[in-house]
Coordinates of C-alpha atoms in Angstrom, one line a residue:
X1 CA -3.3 15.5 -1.5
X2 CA -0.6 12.7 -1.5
X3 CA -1.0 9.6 -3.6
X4 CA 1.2 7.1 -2.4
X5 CA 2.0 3.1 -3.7
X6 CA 2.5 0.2 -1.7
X7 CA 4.4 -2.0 -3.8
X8 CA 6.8 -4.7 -3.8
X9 CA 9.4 -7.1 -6.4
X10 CA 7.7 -10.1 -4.5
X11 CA 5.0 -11.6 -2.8
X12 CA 4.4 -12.1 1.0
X13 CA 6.1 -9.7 2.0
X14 CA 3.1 -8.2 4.1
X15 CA 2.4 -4.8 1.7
X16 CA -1.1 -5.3 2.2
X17 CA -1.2 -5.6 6.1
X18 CA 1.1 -2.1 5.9
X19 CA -1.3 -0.4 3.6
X20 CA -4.1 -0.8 6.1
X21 CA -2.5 -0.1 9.0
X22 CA -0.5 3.0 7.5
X23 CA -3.7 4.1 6.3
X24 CA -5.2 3.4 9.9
X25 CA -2.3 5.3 11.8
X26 CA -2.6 8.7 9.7
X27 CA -6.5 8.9 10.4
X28 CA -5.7 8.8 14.3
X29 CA -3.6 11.9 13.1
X30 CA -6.8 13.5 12.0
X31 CA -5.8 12.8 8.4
X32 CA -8.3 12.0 5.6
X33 CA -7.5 8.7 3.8
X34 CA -8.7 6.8 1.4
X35 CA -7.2 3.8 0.4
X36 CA -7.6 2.0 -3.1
X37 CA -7.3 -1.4 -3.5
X38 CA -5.8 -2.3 -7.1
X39 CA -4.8 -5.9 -6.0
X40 CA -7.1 -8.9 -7.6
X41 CA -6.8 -10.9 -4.4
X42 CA -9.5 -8.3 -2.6
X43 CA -7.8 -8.7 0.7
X44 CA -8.2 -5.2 1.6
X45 CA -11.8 -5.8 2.7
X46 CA -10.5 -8.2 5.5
X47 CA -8.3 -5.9 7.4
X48 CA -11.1 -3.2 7.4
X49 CA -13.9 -5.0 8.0
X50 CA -16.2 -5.0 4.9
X51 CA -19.4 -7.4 5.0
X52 CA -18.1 -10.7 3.7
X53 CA -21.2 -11.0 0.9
X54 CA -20.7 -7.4 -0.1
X55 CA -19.0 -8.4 -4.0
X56 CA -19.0 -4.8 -5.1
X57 CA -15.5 -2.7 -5.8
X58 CA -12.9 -1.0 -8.3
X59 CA -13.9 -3.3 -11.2
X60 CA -17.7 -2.7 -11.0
X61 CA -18.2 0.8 -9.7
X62 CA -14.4 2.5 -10.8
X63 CA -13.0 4.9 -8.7
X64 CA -15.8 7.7 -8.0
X65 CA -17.2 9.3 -4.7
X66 CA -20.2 7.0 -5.3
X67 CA -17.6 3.7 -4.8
X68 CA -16.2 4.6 -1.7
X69 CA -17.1 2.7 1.2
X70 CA -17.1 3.5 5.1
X71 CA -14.4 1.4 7.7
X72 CA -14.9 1.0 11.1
X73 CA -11.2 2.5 11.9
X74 CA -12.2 5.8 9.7
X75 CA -10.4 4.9 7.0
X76 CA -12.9 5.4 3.8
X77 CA -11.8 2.8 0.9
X78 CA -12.3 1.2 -2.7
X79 CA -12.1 -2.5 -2.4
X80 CA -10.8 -4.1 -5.6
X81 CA -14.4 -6.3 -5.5
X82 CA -15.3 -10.0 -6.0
X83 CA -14.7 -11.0 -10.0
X84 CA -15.0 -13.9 -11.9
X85 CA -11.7 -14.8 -14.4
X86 CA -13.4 -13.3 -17.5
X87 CA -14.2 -9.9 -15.5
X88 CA -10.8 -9.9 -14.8
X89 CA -9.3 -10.4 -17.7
X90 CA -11.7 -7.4 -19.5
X91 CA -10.8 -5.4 -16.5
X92 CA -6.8 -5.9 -17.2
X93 CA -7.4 -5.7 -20.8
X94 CA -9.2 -1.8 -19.9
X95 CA -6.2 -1.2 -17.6
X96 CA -3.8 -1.9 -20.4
X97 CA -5.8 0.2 -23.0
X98 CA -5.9 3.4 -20.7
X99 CA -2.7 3.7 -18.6
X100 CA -4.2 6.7 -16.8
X101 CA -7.8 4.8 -16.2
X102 CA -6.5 4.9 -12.1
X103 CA -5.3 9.0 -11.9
X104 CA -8.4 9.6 -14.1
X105 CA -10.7 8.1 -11.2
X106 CA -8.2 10.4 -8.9
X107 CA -9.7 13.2 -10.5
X108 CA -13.0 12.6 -10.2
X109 CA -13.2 12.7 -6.1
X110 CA -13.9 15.8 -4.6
X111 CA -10.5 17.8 -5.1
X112 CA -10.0 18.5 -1.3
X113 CA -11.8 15.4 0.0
X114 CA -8.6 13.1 1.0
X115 CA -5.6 14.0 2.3
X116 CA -3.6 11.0 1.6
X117 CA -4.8 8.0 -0.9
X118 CA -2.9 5.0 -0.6
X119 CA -2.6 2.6 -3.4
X120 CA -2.2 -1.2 -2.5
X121 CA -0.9 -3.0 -5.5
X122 CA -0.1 -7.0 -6.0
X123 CA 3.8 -8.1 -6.5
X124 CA 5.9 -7.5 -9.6
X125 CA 5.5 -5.9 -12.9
X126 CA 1.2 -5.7 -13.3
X127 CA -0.5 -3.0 -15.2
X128 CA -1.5 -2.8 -11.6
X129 CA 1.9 -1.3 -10.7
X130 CA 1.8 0.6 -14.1
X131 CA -1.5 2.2 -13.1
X132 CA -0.5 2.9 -9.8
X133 CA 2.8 4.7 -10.9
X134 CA 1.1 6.6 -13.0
X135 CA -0.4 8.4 -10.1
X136 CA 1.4 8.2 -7.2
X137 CA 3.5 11.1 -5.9
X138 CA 5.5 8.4 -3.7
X139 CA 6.5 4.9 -4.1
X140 CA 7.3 2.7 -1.0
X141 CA 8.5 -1.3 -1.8
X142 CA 7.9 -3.4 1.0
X143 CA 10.8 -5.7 1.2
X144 CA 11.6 -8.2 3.8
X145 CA 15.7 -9.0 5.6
X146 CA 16.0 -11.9 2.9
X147 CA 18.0 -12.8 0.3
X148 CA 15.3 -13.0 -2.7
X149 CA 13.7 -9.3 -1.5
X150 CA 16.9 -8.2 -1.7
X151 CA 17.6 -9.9 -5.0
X152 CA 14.3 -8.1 -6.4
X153 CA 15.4 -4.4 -5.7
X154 CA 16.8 -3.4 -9.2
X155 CA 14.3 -4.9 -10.9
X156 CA 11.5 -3.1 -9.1
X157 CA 13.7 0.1 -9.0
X158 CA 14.0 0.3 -12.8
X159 CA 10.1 -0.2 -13.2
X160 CA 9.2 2.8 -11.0
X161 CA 12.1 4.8 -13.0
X162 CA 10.8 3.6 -16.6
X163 CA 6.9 4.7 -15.4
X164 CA 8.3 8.1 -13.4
X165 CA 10.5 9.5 -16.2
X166 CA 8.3 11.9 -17.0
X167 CA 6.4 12.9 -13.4
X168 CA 7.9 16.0 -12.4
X169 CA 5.2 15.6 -9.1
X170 CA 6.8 12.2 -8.4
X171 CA 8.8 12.4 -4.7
X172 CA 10.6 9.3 -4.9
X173 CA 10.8 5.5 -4.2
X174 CA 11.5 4.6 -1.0
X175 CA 12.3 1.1 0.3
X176 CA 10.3 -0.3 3.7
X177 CA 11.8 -3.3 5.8
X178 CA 9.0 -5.3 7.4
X179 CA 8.8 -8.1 9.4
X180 CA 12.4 -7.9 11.1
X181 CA 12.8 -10.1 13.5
X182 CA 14.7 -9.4 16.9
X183 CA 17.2 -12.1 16.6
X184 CA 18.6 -13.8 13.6
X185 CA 22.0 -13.6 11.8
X186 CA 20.8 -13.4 7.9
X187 CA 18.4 -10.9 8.7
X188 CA 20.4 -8.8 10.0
X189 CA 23.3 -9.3 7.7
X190 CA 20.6 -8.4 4.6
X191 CA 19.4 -5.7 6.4
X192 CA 23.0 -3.9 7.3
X193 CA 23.1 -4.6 3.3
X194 CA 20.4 -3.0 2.9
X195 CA 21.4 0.2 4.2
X196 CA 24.8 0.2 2.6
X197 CA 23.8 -0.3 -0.5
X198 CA 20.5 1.9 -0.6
X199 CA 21.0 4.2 3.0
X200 CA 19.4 7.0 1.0
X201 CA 16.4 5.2 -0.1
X202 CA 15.4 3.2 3.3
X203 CA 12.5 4.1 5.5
X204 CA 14.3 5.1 8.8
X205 CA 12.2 2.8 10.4
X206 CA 12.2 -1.1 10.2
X207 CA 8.7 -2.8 11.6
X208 CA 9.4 -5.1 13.3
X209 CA 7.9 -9.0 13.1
X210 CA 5.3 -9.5 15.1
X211 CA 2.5 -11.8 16.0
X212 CA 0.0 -9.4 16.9
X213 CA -0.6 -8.8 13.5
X214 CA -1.9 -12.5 12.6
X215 CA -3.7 -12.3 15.2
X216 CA -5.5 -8.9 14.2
X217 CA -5.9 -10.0 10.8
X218 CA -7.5 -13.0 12.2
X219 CA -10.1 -11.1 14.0
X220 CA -10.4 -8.2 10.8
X221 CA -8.8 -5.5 12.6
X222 CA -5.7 -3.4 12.1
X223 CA -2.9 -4.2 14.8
X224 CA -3.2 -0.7 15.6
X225 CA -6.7 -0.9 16.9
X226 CA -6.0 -4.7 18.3
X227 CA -2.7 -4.0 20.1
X228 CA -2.0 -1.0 19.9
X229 CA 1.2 -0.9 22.0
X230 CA 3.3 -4.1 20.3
X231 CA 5.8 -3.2 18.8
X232 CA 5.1 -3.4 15.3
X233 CA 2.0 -0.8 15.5
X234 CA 4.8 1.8 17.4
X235 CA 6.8 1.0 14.3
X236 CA 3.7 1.8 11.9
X237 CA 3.1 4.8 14.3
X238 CA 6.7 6.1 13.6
X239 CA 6.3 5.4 9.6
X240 CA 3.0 7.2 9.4
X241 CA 4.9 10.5 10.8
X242 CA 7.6 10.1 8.9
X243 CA 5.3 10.3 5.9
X244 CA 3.5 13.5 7.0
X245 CA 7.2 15.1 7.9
X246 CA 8.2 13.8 4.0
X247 CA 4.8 15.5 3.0
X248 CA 5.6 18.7 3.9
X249 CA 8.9 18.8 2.9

């Protein structure tokens, strides 16, 4: 079983989109996923389709086989649930108590039950993204072709090496361009920067921007079931096998 965090330095940068539809593309691969959603903003439930009344997740039920909920797309998932502030701020103050409380739920689904589990986390340093390290065997930063996601590298870098140190089972951080668009100088400055400065680390695939997914999200439905031939889900496509080609290596 892989474990593997979606993070980012920064915000709107699309991680949670990519989780989703990641998570979509290796079930079409006949892959068992489960993905956990340790960001408070719940958006996970909107890209796979959970009943809009349903308030139940994470912070309630914790990670257990009885917690997992059923997708349309296949993908089973853990929403991070409906909270009020003061729920919240027990639930962080838990978190912060017990830096394993997120491998510890690991360990309580079925050993052989997933084949992947994808962790969706919120922006910057959270005892989210402490949790999440704690138990991911790979790390992949979403960044976009700008100048502030580029800016946020080495911070990010040096929080997955502080919470690694110690993880002999730990694969690696990898860096994820999303949302490249076709035409644009800057972009394509930051992203030949990119590559010069971490080649080693990058994704060898950029997803390009695209606005099939707006418009899947709008209708709560990965772009790989709502277009499946744009461009960014053949991008997605090529990420998710480059993930099972990293997995067996």
């Amino acid at each position: 079983m892989q474990v593997i965090a979606f993070i980012s330095g920064k915000g709107g940068v699309g991680k949670s989109t990519l989780a989703a539809n990641t998570a979509v593309a290796l079930t079409q691969r006949r892959k068992r996923v489960l993905l956990i959603d340790l960001d408070p903003q719940n958006a996970q439930r909107l890209h796979l389709g959970m009943d809009p009344d349903e308030i139940a997740g994470l912070v309630r039920e914790g990670i257990s086989p009885a917690s997992v909920f059923d997708s349309p797309f296949d993908v089973k998932f853990i929403p991070f649930g409906r909270v009020n502030e003061a729920e919240l701020e027990d639930f962080e103050a838990e978190l912060k108590h017990y830096p394993k409380w997120v491998i510890n739920g690991i360990d309580t689904l079925h050993g052989g039950a997933f084949d992947f589990i994808i962790l969706d986390t919120p922006p910057g340093p959270t005892v989210y993204l402490q949790q999440a390290l704690m138990a991911a065997h790979r790390a992949l930063v979403v960044v976009l072709a700008d100048a502030a996601s580029y800016a946020s590298i080495p911070k990010i870098t040096a929080l997955v090496e502080h919470y690694t140190a110690d993880r002999t089972d730990f694969h690696g951080m990898n860096l994820l361009l999303n949302q490249m668009p076709t035409h644009g100088k800057l972009a394509h400055q930051v992203r030949t920067a990119l590559f010069a400065d971490h080649g080693a680390q990058m994704v060898p695939v950029a997803i390009h921007k695209d606005v099939q997914v707006a418009q899947a999200l709008a209708f709560e439905r990965p772009v790989l079931q709502y277009e499946p031939g744009c461009k960014a889900s053949l991008d997605i496509q090529y990420l998710a096998d480059w993930l099972l080609d990293s997995a067996e290596n």
